[in-house]
């Protein structure tokens, strides 16, 4: 009996080793690098068009992997079919919105890719036929990407002393971005949470040291929003455990410890956190934060705008709020269309004394941008994709926690439309699903 079990296990490992396509894995890692490091290449003098390279590499690699994949795993097939359907629905809504509002074709393409790339990425990594050995190698590369971002931030602080000029200059690999310090900090903290929970073969002191380095990164970058989002995600996760008393008490203890650390930091090394305790500032900030929801409807020209918005890239999404202005020279030849709606929200932000104080109060954030560009139908189509991810890929509490942090970051700025961040996070979700799948296969052996 034992001999048969060992033979079955060996057969599984051999089969997975042969079906795991190393070339595909390398292509996937290269494609991710085009989205994670373009700002670094830009800082080295590479033309800004490098920031658009991932719009070509990610869809191409996704199609390549799907075309080559011959998986017989029913779960992979179902996930692929459902995600592809969800992406088709999203594309349909974006196209309808563009037709209603006379948006350019380039607006459709860029808006779709900014929102769809993370799900294409999930589809790609989930579809890879990774053997345990290949998965371990793939995971090590993911750890390296996270560590490089953390290392960049520490060098920027302790070698270049950029935080002495402005804490916002501590951006990790997300150089040149206005909110790069928040994006870099969120990647750093997600990396150490994943590392601490998965690298159990490493000495505890190494894992604790890397956690401490990430917390130093957050303090140096003044990325207090990151701590708020991770705490909020933990609290939401706790609410899903009300019927499981043991888990509820366990997570409440973790949350209490997290709150205690934040309180200590606010009174010692991270006094910027005290801003959160000023209720008058928070009230004024929330009025500014939500101003887009009253400004954008003033630009509606049809009742259909409530359903389909003002068009891709016409309001306060990442494309309409930043990219159409930052990359005018590159996008104008492609007949990119713009709208005064985004300018009106920008004006409201500039008129407020809080407008340039913190991204926490910015009215230009992803959930408002998706609603502004594509209306309630677009918001529903995007949420549907996340429901699929939650149901099919978030198999444990850690995966659900990571998904919640992503969704909550969409309430601050346009971070759920930041390719490097989103691909890193959805990559973690896909890797954890692959780990779970491999473990189940071995257990059956």
Tab-separated table of C-alpha atoms in Angstrom:
chain	number	residue	atom	x	y	z
A	1	UNK	CA	0.000	0.000	0.000
A	2	UNK	CA	2.778	2.418	0.961
A	3	UNK	CA	4.769	1.361	-2.085
A	4	UNK	CA	1.799	2.076	-4.363
A	5	UNK	CA	1.269	5.481	-2.739
A	6	UNK	CA	4.925	6.409	-3.230
A	7	UNK	CA	4.789	5.266	-6.825
A	8	UNK	CA	1.699	7.371	-7.456
A	9	UNK	CA	3.360	10.412	-5.869
A	10	UNK	CA	6.505	9.927	-7.930
A	11	UNK	CA	4.402	9.565	-11.081
A	12	UNK	CA	2.633	12.845	-10.303
A	13	UNK	CA	5.905	14.710	-9.744
A	14	UNK	CA	7.421	13.368	-12.959
A	15	UNK	CA	4.309	14.267	-14.953
A	16	UNK	CA	4.232	17.777	-13.541
A	17	UNK	CA	7.935	18.237	-14.197
A	18	UNK	CA	7.477	17.398	-17.860
A	19	UNK	CA	4.302	19.453	-18.321
A	20	UNK	CA	5.674	22.491	-16.488
A	21	UNK	CA	6.934	24.735	-19.283
A	22	UNK	CA	10.060	26.571	-18.137
A	23	UNK	CA	10.058	28.753	-21.260
A	24	UNK	CA	6.536	29.926	-20.484
A	25	UNK	CA	7.537	30.661	-16.887
A	26	UNK	CA	10.501	32.742	-18.022
A	27	UNK	CA	8.322	34.669	-20.462
A	28	UNK	CA	5.812	35.341	-17.690
A	29	UNK	CA	8.538	36.683	-15.383
A	30	UNK	CA	9.919	38.877	-18.177
A	31	UNK	CA	6.462	40.287	-18.891
A	32	UNK	CA	6.018	41.099	-15.206
A	33	UNK	CA	9.370	42.913	-15.164
A	34	UNK	CA	8.167	45.205	-17.969
A	35	UNK	CA	5.362	46.380	-15.658
A	36	UNK	CA	7.322	46.406	-12.382
A	37	UNK	CA	10.553	48.171	-13.398
A	38	UNK	CA	9.745	50.696	-16.178
A	39	UNK	CA	10.193	53.656	-13.816
A	40	UNK	CA	13.669	52.422	-12.970
A	41	UNK	CA	14.560	52.235	-16.664
A	42	UNK	CA	13.020	55.678	-17.142
A	43	UNK	CA	15.271	57.063	-14.401
A	44	UNK	CA	18.237	55.621	-16.331
A	45	UNK	CA	17.294	57.635	-19.414
A	46	UNK	CA	15.078	55.196	-21.341
A	47	UNK	CA	12.268	57.132	-23.159
A	48	UNK	CA	8.925	57.305	-21.332
A	49	UNK	CA	7.338	55.000	-23.906
A	50	UNK	CA	8.856	52.188	-21.799
A	51	UNK	CA	5.938	52.763	-19.399
A	52	UNK	CA	3.569	51.423	-22.079
A	53	UNK	CA	5.542	48.278	-22.955
A	54	UNK	CA	3.569	46.086	-20.546
A	55	UNK	CA	0.384	46.846	-22.513
A	56	UNK	CA	1.925	44.706	-25.255
A	57	UNK	CA	3.800	42.069	-23.254
A	58	UNK	CA	1.086	41.128	-20.733
A	59	UNK	CA	-1.729	40.388	-23.246
A	60	UNK	CA	0.715	38.640	-25.583
A	61	UNK	CA	2.142	36.381	-22.871
A	62	UNK	CA	-1.383	35.680	-21.584
A	63	UNK	CA	-2.452	34.563	-25.070
A	64	UNK	CA	0.752	32.564	-25.519
A	65	UNK	CA	0.326	30.664	-22.240
A	66	UNK	CA	-3.365	29.985	-22.861
A	67	UNK	CA	-2.630	28.741	-26.402
A	68	UNK	CA	0.122	26.384	-25.195
A	69	UNK	CA	-1.638	25.187	-22.068
A	70	UNK	CA	-3.083	21.710	-22.398
A	71	UNK	CA	-4.178	21.336	-18.806
A	72	UNK	CA	-6.691	18.668	-17.882
A	73	UNK	CA	-7.374	20.329	-14.534
A	74	UNK	CA	-11.107	21.086	-14.459
A	75	UNK	CA	-10.639	23.931	-11.957
A	76	UNK	CA	-8.150	25.716	-14.199
A	77	UNK	CA	-10.553	25.365	-17.118
A	78	UNK	CA	-13.503	26.784	-15.149
A	79	UNK	CA	-11.454	29.707	-13.811
A	80	UNK	CA	-10.221	30.513	-17.319
A	81	UNK	CA	-13.708	30.411	-18.819
A	82	UNK	CA	-15.257	32.575	-16.101
A	83	UNK	CA	-12.493	35.185	-16.148
A	84	UNK	CA	-12.589	35.400	-19.939
A	85	UNK	CA	-16.354	35.923	-19.810
A	86	UNK	CA	-15.944	38.611	-17.146
A	87	UNK	CA	-13.308	40.389	-19.233
A	88	UNK	CA	-15.578	40.242	-22.287
A	89	UNK	CA	-18.405	41.847	-20.293
A	90	UNK	CA	-16.066	44.601	-19.067
A	91	UNK	CA	-14.852	45.285	-22.602
A	92	UNK	CA	-18.449	45.446	-23.822
A	93	UNK	CA	-19.397	48.024	-21.185
A	94	UNK	CA	-16.292	50.137	-21.903
A	95	UNK	CA	-17.031	50.070	-25.643
A	96	UNK	CA	-20.666	51.055	-25.081
A	97	UNK	CA	-19.553	53.913	-22.834
A	98	UNK	CA	-17.109	55.093	-25.495
A	99	UNK	CA	-19.796	55.048	-28.199
A	100	UNK	CA	-22.205	57.013	-25.997
A	101	UNK	CA	-19.589	59.667	-25.213
A	102	UNK	CA	-17.619	59.793	-28.488
A	103	UNK	CA	-14.409	58.582	-26.855
A	104	UNK	CA	-11.429	57.590	-28.976
A	105	UNK	CA	-10.449	54.017	-29.773
A	106	UNK	CA	-7.204	54.495	-27.850
A	107	UNK	CA	-9.320	55.441	-24.824
A	108	UNK	CA	-11.093	52.080	-25.052
A	109	UNK	CA	-7.845	50.136	-25.391
A	110	UNK	CA	-5.981	51.842	-22.552
A	111	UNK	CA	-8.952	51.916	-20.159
A	112	UNK	CA	-9.633	48.235	-20.730
A	113	UNK	CA	-6.008	47.216	-20.289
A	114	UNK	CA	-5.546	49.263	-17.111
A	115	UNK	CA	-8.445	47.436	-15.485
A	116	UNK	CA	-8.137	44.056	-17.209
A	117	UNK	CA	-4.369	43.409	-17.015
A	118	UNK	CA	-4.432	42.091	-13.426
A	119	UNK	CA	-7.104	39.537	-14.358
A	120	UNK	CA	-5.195	38.571	-17.506
A	121	UNK	CA	-2.226	38.077	-15.219
A	122	UNK	CA	-4.184	35.874	-12.835
A	123	UNK	CA	-5.362	33.891	-15.827
A	124	UNK	CA	-1.793	33.543	-17.070
A	125	UNK	CA	-0.161	32.385	-13.824
A	126	UNK	CA	-3.072	30.109	-12.893
A	127	UNK	CA	-2.866	28.467	-16.345
A	128	UNK	CA	0.848	27.669	-16.044
A	129	UNK	CA	1.330	23.897	-15.557
A	130	UNK	CA	3.812	24.386	-12.720
A	131	UNK	CA	5.396	21.372	-11.057
A	132	UNK	CA	6.352	21.735	-7.378
A	133	UNK	CA	9.959	22.451	-8.434
A	134	UNK	CA	8.923	25.018	-11.043
A	135	UNK	CA	6.518	26.643	-8.617
A	136	UNK	CA	9.249	26.921	-5.971
A	137	UNK	CA	11.520	28.625	-8.512
A	138	UNK	CA	8.707	30.943	-9.628
A	139	UNK	CA	7.950	31.850	-6.003
A	140	UNK	CA	11.621	32.628	-5.311
A	141	UNK	CA	11.621	35.074	-8.216
A	142	UNK	CA	8.501	36.734	-6.817
A	143	UNK	CA	10.239	37.112	-3.452
A	144	UNK	CA	13.212	38.682	-5.230
A	145	UNK	CA	10.992	41.236	-6.943
A	146	UNK	CA	9.513	42.222	-3.577
A	147	UNK	CA	12.915	42.355	-1.930
A	148	UNK	CA	14.327	44.559	-4.715
A	149	UNK	CA	11.563	47.100	-4.108
A	150	UNK	CA	12.325	47.074	-0.368
A	151	UNK	CA	16.066	47.360	-1.011
A	152	UNK	CA	15.521	50.352	-3.315
A	153	UNK	CA	13.537	52.100	-0.573
A	154	UNK	CA	16.193	51.463	2.078
A	155	UNK	CA	18.949	52.755	-0.223
A	156	UNK	CA	16.890	55.849	-1.004
A	157	UNK	CA	16.575	56.516	2.715
A	158	UNK	CA	19.854	55.434	4.320
A	159	UNK	CA	22.289	55.973	1.428
A	160	UNK	CA	20.788	58.801	-0.610
A	161	UNK	CA	18.934	60.361	2.368
A	162	UNK	CA	16.053	61.400	0.123
A	163	UNK	CA	13.635	61.388	3.051
A	164	UNK	CA	15.477	64.381	4.459
A	165	UNK	CA	14.297	66.329	1.408
A	166	UNK	CA	10.784	64.880	1.316
A	167	UNK	CA	9.474	61.574	2.651
A	168	UNK	CA	7.508	61.143	-0.578
A	169	UNK	CA	10.824	60.526	-2.384
A	170	UNK	CA	11.086	57.070	-0.787
A	171	UNK	CA	9.360	55.239	-3.625
A	172	UNK	CA	11.098	51.881	-3.987
A	173	UNK	CA	11.068	50.940	-7.664
A	174	UNK	CA	8.112	53.233	-8.385
A	175	UNK	CA	10.275	56.235	-9.177
A	176	UNK	CA	8.833	59.430	-10.599
A	177	UNK	CA	5.255	58.680	-9.526
A	178	UNK	CA	3.418	61.196	-7.378
A	179	UNK	CA	2.049	58.440	-5.154
A	180	UNK	CA	5.058	56.169	-5.619
A	181	UNK	CA	5.794	56.253	-1.899
A	182	UNK	CA	2.353	54.738	-1.155
A	183	UNK	CA	2.586	52.178	-3.974
A	184	UNK	CA	6.124	51.177	-2.997
A	185	UNK	CA	5.138	50.935	0.668
A	186	UNK	CA	2.093	48.773	-0.086
A	187	UNK	CA	4.147	46.384	-2.213
A	188	UNK	CA	6.750	46.224	0.553
A	189	UNK	CA	4.253	45.383	3.294
A	190	UNK	CA	2.419	42.826	1.147
A	191	UNK	CA	5.753	41.217	0.323
A	192	UNK	CA	6.785	40.801	3.961
A	193	UNK	CA	3.358	39.470	4.999
A	194	UNK	CA	3.607	36.854	2.269
A	195	UNK	CA	7.272	36.155	3.033
A	196	UNK	CA	6.700	35.787	6.778
A	197	UNK	CA	3.800	33.376	6.258
A	198	UNK	CA	5.344	31.260	3.499
A	199	UNK	CA	9.111	31.198	4.137
A	200	UNK	CA	8.749	29.001	7.201
A	201	UNK	CA	11.954	27.191	6.385
A	202	UNK	CA	13.906	30.387	7.043
A	203	UNK	CA	15.133	31.303	10.559
A	204	UNK	CA	12.640	33.357	12.534
A	205	UNK	CA	15.161	36.164	13.091
A	206	UNK	CA	15.539	36.645	9.320
A	207	UNK	CA	11.789	36.816	8.835
A	208	UNK	CA	11.421	39.270	11.727
A	209	UNK	CA	14.291	41.401	10.377
A	210	UNK	CA	12.628	41.703	6.969
A	211	UNK	CA	9.326	42.662	8.617
A	212	UNK	CA	11.179	45.344	10.612
A	213	UNK	CA	12.851	46.619	7.422
A	214	UNK	CA	9.452	46.967	5.763
A	215	UNK	CA	8.044	48.897	8.723
A	216	UNK	CA	11.077	51.210	8.583
A	217	UNK	CA	10.310	51.681	4.881
A	218	UNK	CA	6.738	52.758	5.714
A	219	UNK	CA	7.893	55.213	8.382
A	220	UNK	CA	10.586	56.722	6.168
A	221	UNK	CA	8.126	57.083	3.266
A	222	UNK	CA	5.393	58.513	5.525
A	223	UNK	CA	3.050	55.945	3.956
A	224	UNK	CA	0.488	55.955	6.765
A	225	UNK	CA	-2.270	55.097	4.283
A	226	UNK	CA	-0.717	51.659	3.864
A	227	UNK	CA	-1.059	50.876	7.557
A	228	UNK	CA	-4.661	52.105	7.525
A	229	UNK	CA	-5.577	49.915	4.565
A	230	UNK	CA	-3.965	46.772	6.016
A	231	UNK	CA	-5.705	47.349	9.346
A	232	UNK	CA	-9.047	47.951	7.620
A	233	UNK	CA	-8.587	44.772	5.552
A	234	UNK	CA	-7.917	42.815	8.734
A	235	UNK	CA	-11.050	44.237	10.370
A	236	UNK	CA	-13.183	43.333	7.349
A	237	UNK	CA	-11.710	39.831	7.393
A	238	UNK	CA	-12.606	39.596	11.089
A	239	UNK	CA	-16.227	40.395	10.246
A	240	UNK	CA	-16.312	37.351	7.957
A	241	UNK	CA	-15.301	35.180	10.930
A	242	UNK	CA	-18.054	36.118	13.370
A	243	UNK	CA	-19.496	32.602	13.245
A	244	UNK	CA	-16.069	31.040	13.846
A	245	UNK	CA	-15.354	32.020	17.445
A	246	UNK	CA	-11.796	30.678	17.502
A	247	UNK	CA	-10.745	32.501	14.352
A	248	UNK	CA	-12.642	35.612	15.470
A	249	UNK	CA	-10.751	35.796	18.768
A	250	UNK	CA	-7.434	35.045	17.053
A	251	UNK	CA	-7.858	37.813	14.473
A	252	UNK	CA	-9.175	40.262	17.064
A	253	UNK	CA	-5.957	39.692	18.997
A	254	UNK	CA	-3.894	40.388	15.884
A	255	UNK	CA	-5.943	43.519	15.155
A	256	UNK	CA	-5.533	44.736	18.745
A	257	UNK	CA	-1.785	44.258	18.470
A	258	UNK	CA	-1.762	46.114	15.148
A	259	UNK	CA	-3.715	49.022	16.671
A	260	UNK	CA	-1.304	49.066	19.608
A	261	UNK	CA	1.703	49.276	17.287
A	262	UNK	CA	0.083	52.111	15.320
A	263	UNK	CA	-0.682	53.987	18.557
A	264	UNK	CA	2.893	53.615	19.788
A	265	UNK	CA	4.232	54.722	16.407
A	266	UNK	CA	1.900	57.750	16.367
A	267	UNK	CA	3.293	58.965	19.680
A	268	UNK	CA	6.952	58.239	18.903
A	269	UNK	CA	8.554	57.754	15.479
A	270	UNK	CA	5.515	58.244	13.198
A	271	UNK	CA	3.748	61.353	14.529
A	272	UNK	CA	2.175	62.057	11.139
A	273	UNK	CA	-0.368	59.404	12.143
A	274	UNK	CA	-1.852	61.899	14.623
A	275	UNK	CA	-3.555	63.583	11.660
A	276	UNK	CA	-6.108	60.780	11.713
A	277	UNK	CA	-7.232	61.756	15.193
A	278	UNK	CA	-8.196	65.318	14.174
A	279	UNK	CA	-11.913	64.890	13.467
A	280	UNK	CA	-12.327	68.334	11.888
A	281	UNK	CA	-9.572	67.628	9.357
A	282	UNK	CA	-11.113	64.236	8.633
A	283	UNK	CA	-14.544	65.811	8.068
A	284	UNK	CA	-13.196	68.410	5.647
A	285	UNK	CA	-11.074	65.774	3.968
A	286	UNK	CA	-14.033	63.457	3.390
A	287	UNK	CA	-16.051	66.312	1.880
A	288	UNK	CA	-13.227	66.833	-0.619
A	289	UNK	CA	-12.808	63.079	-1.088
A	290	UNK	CA	-16.404	62.589	-2.170
A	291	UNK	CA	-16.736	65.799	-4.212
A	292	UNK	CA	-16.325	63.928	-7.504
A	293	UNK	CA	-19.663	62.186	-6.984
A	294	UNK	CA	-21.441	65.550	-7.068
A	295	UNK	CA	-19.259	67.218	-9.738
A	296	UNK	CA	-19.250	64.521	-12.433
A	297	UNK	CA	-23.061	64.232	-12.845
A	298	UNK	CA	-23.149	67.936	-13.809
A	299	UNK	CA	-21.469	66.878	-17.077
A	300	UNK	CA	-24.102	64.239	-17.953
A	301	UNK	CA	-25.843	64.783	-21.284
A	302	UNK	CA	-28.114	61.719	-21.214
A	303	UNK	CA	-29.887	59.535	-18.647
A	304	UNK	CA	-27.695	56.720	-19.993
A	305	UNK	CA	-24.682	58.422	-18.412
A	306	UNK	CA	-25.834	57.045	-15.061
A	307	UNK	CA	-25.409	53.551	-16.478
A	308	UNK	CA	-22.384	54.071	-18.753
A	309	UNK	CA	-20.620	57.118	-17.306
A	310	UNK	CA	-18.861	59.872	-19.238
A	311	UNK	CA	-16.592	57.637	-21.280
A	312	UNK	CA	-13.223	55.873	-20.891
A	313	UNK	CA	-10.549	58.302	-19.784
A	314	UNK	CA	-12.983	61.218	-19.498
A	315	UNK	CA	-13.183	61.551	-15.716
A	316	UNK	CA	-10.937	60.709	-12.769
A	317	UNK	CA	-9.660	57.233	-13.515
A	318	UNK	CA	-5.919	56.765	-13.889
A	319	UNK	CA	-6.221	57.407	-17.622
A	320	UNK	CA	-8.429	60.507	-17.377
A	321	UNK	CA	-7.002	61.911	-14.181
A	322	UNK	CA	-3.303	61.550	-14.964
A	323	UNK	CA	-2.176	59.707	-18.073
A	324	UNK	CA	-3.922	61.850	-20.698
A	325	UNK	CA	-2.113	64.878	-19.261
A	326	UNK	CA	1.243	63.323	-18.398
A	327	UNK	CA	1.644	61.599	-21.788
A	328	UNK	CA	-0.003	64.115	-24.121
A	329	UNK	CA	2.838	64.042	-26.635
A	330	UNK	CA	2.709	60.246	-26.891
A	331	UNK	CA	-1.079	59.867	-26.930
A	332	UNK	CA	-2.168	62.826	-29.073
A	333	UNK	CA	-1.162	61.158	-32.376
A	334	UNK	CA	-3.540	58.286	-31.474
A	335	UNK	CA	-6.474	60.735	-31.189
A	336	UNK	CA	-6.918	60.399	-27.455
A	337	UNK	CA	-10.050	62.233	-26.291
A	338	UNK	CA	-10.365	64.257	-23.079
A	339	UNK	CA	-13.131	65.889	-21.089
A	340	UNK	CA	-13.470	68.939	-18.864
A	341	UNK	CA	-14.983	66.691	-16.185
A	342	UNK	CA	-11.580	65.593	-14.879
A	343	UNK	CA	-10.382	69.218	-14.914
A	344	UNK	CA	-13.361	70.216	-12.747
A	345	UNK	CA	-12.474	67.648	-10.083
A	346	UNK	CA	-8.802	68.643	-10.220
A	347	UNK	CA	-9.902	72.256	-9.722
A	348	UNK	CA	-11.906	71.305	-6.633
A	349	UNK	CA	-8.844	69.539	-5.223
A	350	UNK	CA	-6.567	72.511	-5.902
A	351	UNK	CA	-9.059	74.919	-4.266
A	352	UNK	CA	-9.007	72.967	-0.992
A	353	UNK	CA	-6.192	73.498	1.489
A	354	UNK	CA	-6.152	69.731	1.928
A	355	UNK	CA	-5.801	69.035	-1.796
A	356	UNK	CA	-2.023	68.699	-1.783
A	357	UNK	CA	-1.613	67.600	1.835
A	358	UNK	CA	-2.342	63.906	1.501
A	359	UNK	CA	-3.538	61.413	-1.083
A	360	UNK	CA	-5.840	60.196	1.688
A	361	UNK	CA	-8.183	63.097	0.866
A	362	UNK	CA	-7.845	63.025	-2.920
A	363	UNK	CA	-11.144	62.932	-4.875
A	364	UNK	CA	-9.328	61.158	-7.714
A	365	UNK	CA	-9.458	57.499	-6.713
A	366	UNK	CA	-10.138	54.299	-8.615
A	367	UNK	CA	-13.653	53.441	-7.457
A	368	UNK	CA	-14.821	56.975	-8.252
A	369	UNK	CA	-12.944	56.826	-11.559
A	370	UNK	CA	-14.525	53.532	-12.634
A	371	UNK	CA	-17.973	54.885	-11.771
A	372	UNK	CA	-17.240	58.214	-13.467
A	373	UNK	CA	-15.917	56.665	-16.682
A	374	UNK	CA	-18.290	53.689	-17.030
A	375	UNK	CA	-21.238	54.349	-14.717
A	376	UNK	CA	-22.991	51.764	-12.601
A	377	UNK	CA	-22.746	49.079	-15.303
A	378	UNK	CA	-18.985	49.476	-15.477
A	379	UNK	CA	-18.737	49.348	-11.699
A	380	UNK	CA	-20.844	46.165	-11.665
A	381	UNK	CA	-18.726	44.537	-14.400
A	382	UNK	CA	-15.509	45.257	-12.510
A	383	UNK	CA	-16.907	44.064	-9.184
A	384	UNK	CA	-18.103	40.876	-10.909
A	385	UNK	CA	-14.502	40.068	-11.858
A	386	UNK	CA	-13.448	40.428	-8.242
A	387	UNK	CA	-16.318	38.210	-7.115
A	388	UNK	CA	-14.951	35.525	-9.439
A	389	UNK	CA	-11.474	35.949	-7.959
A	390	UNK	CA	-12.842	35.779	-4.410
A	391	UNK	CA	-14.880	32.635	-5.103
A	392	UNK	CA	-12.384	30.744	-7.254
A	393	UNK	CA	-8.925	31.813	-6.096
A	394	UNK	CA	-9.135	33.133	-2.527
A	395	UNK	CA	-9.204	29.727	-0.866
A	396	UNK	CA	-7.865	30.806	2.547
A	397	UNK	CA	-7.790	33.803	4.872
A	398	UNK	CA	-4.400	35.072	3.691
A	399	UNK	CA	-5.541	35.201	0.068
A	400	UNK	CA	-8.751	36.955	1.110
A	401	UNK	CA	-6.740	39.434	3.172
A	402	UNK	CA	-4.556	40.330	0.186
A	403	UNK	CA	-7.625	40.736	-2.034
A	404	UNK	CA	-9.229	43.034	0.542
A	405	UNK	CA	-6.140	45.248	0.711
A	406	UNK	CA	-6.278	45.692	-3.072
A	407	UNK	CA	-9.966	46.633	-3.023
A	408	UNK	CA	-9.446	49.075	-0.174
A	409	UNK	CA	-6.482	50.754	-1.860
A	410	UNK	CA	-8.940	51.689	-4.592
A	411	UNK	CA	-10.486	54.167	-2.144
A	412	UNK	CA	-7.276	56.208	-1.787
A	413	UNK	CA	-5.863	56.892	-5.250
A	414	UNK	CA	-5.867	55.018	-8.549
A	415	UNK	CA	-3.732	52.213	-7.158
A	416	UNK	CA	-5.922	49.419	-8.512
A	417	UNK	CA	-5.012	50.807	-11.935
A	418	UNK	CA	-1.254	50.828	-11.179
A	419	UNK	CA	0.152	47.930	-13.270
A	420	UNK	CA	3.243	47.150	-11.198
A	421	UNK	CA	1.309	46.994	-7.935
A	422	UNK	CA	-1.676	45.101	-9.314
A	423	UNK	CA	0.384	42.475	-11.132
A	424	UNK	CA	2.484	41.918	-8.010
A	425	UNK	CA	-0.621	41.398	-5.859
A	426	UNK	CA	-2.555	39.222	-8.303
A	427	UNK	CA	0.664	37.272	-8.838
A	428	UNK	CA	0.709	36.450	-5.124
A	429	UNK	CA	-2.921	35.297	-5.303
A	430	UNK	CA	-2.162	33.068	-8.298
A	431	UNK	CA	0.994	31.631	-6.701
A	432	UNK	CA	-0.901	30.769	-3.531
A	433	UNK	CA	-3.594	29.078	-5.618
A	434	UNK	CA	-0.907	27.066	-7.419
A	435	UNK	CA	0.592	26.089	-4.049
A	436	UNK	CA	-2.821	24.957	-2.842
A	437	UNK	CA	-3.436	22.998	-6.055
A	438	UNK	CA	-0.089	21.216	-5.881
A	439	UNK	CA	-0.577	20.366	-2.223
A	440	UNK	CA	-4.016	18.903	-2.912
A	441	UNK	CA	-2.557	16.799	-5.737
A	442	UNK	CA	0.179	15.469	-3.478
A	443	UNK	CA	-2.322	14.774	-0.689
A	444	UNK	CA	-4.396	12.680	-3.083
A	445	UNK	CA	-1.298	10.659	-3.861
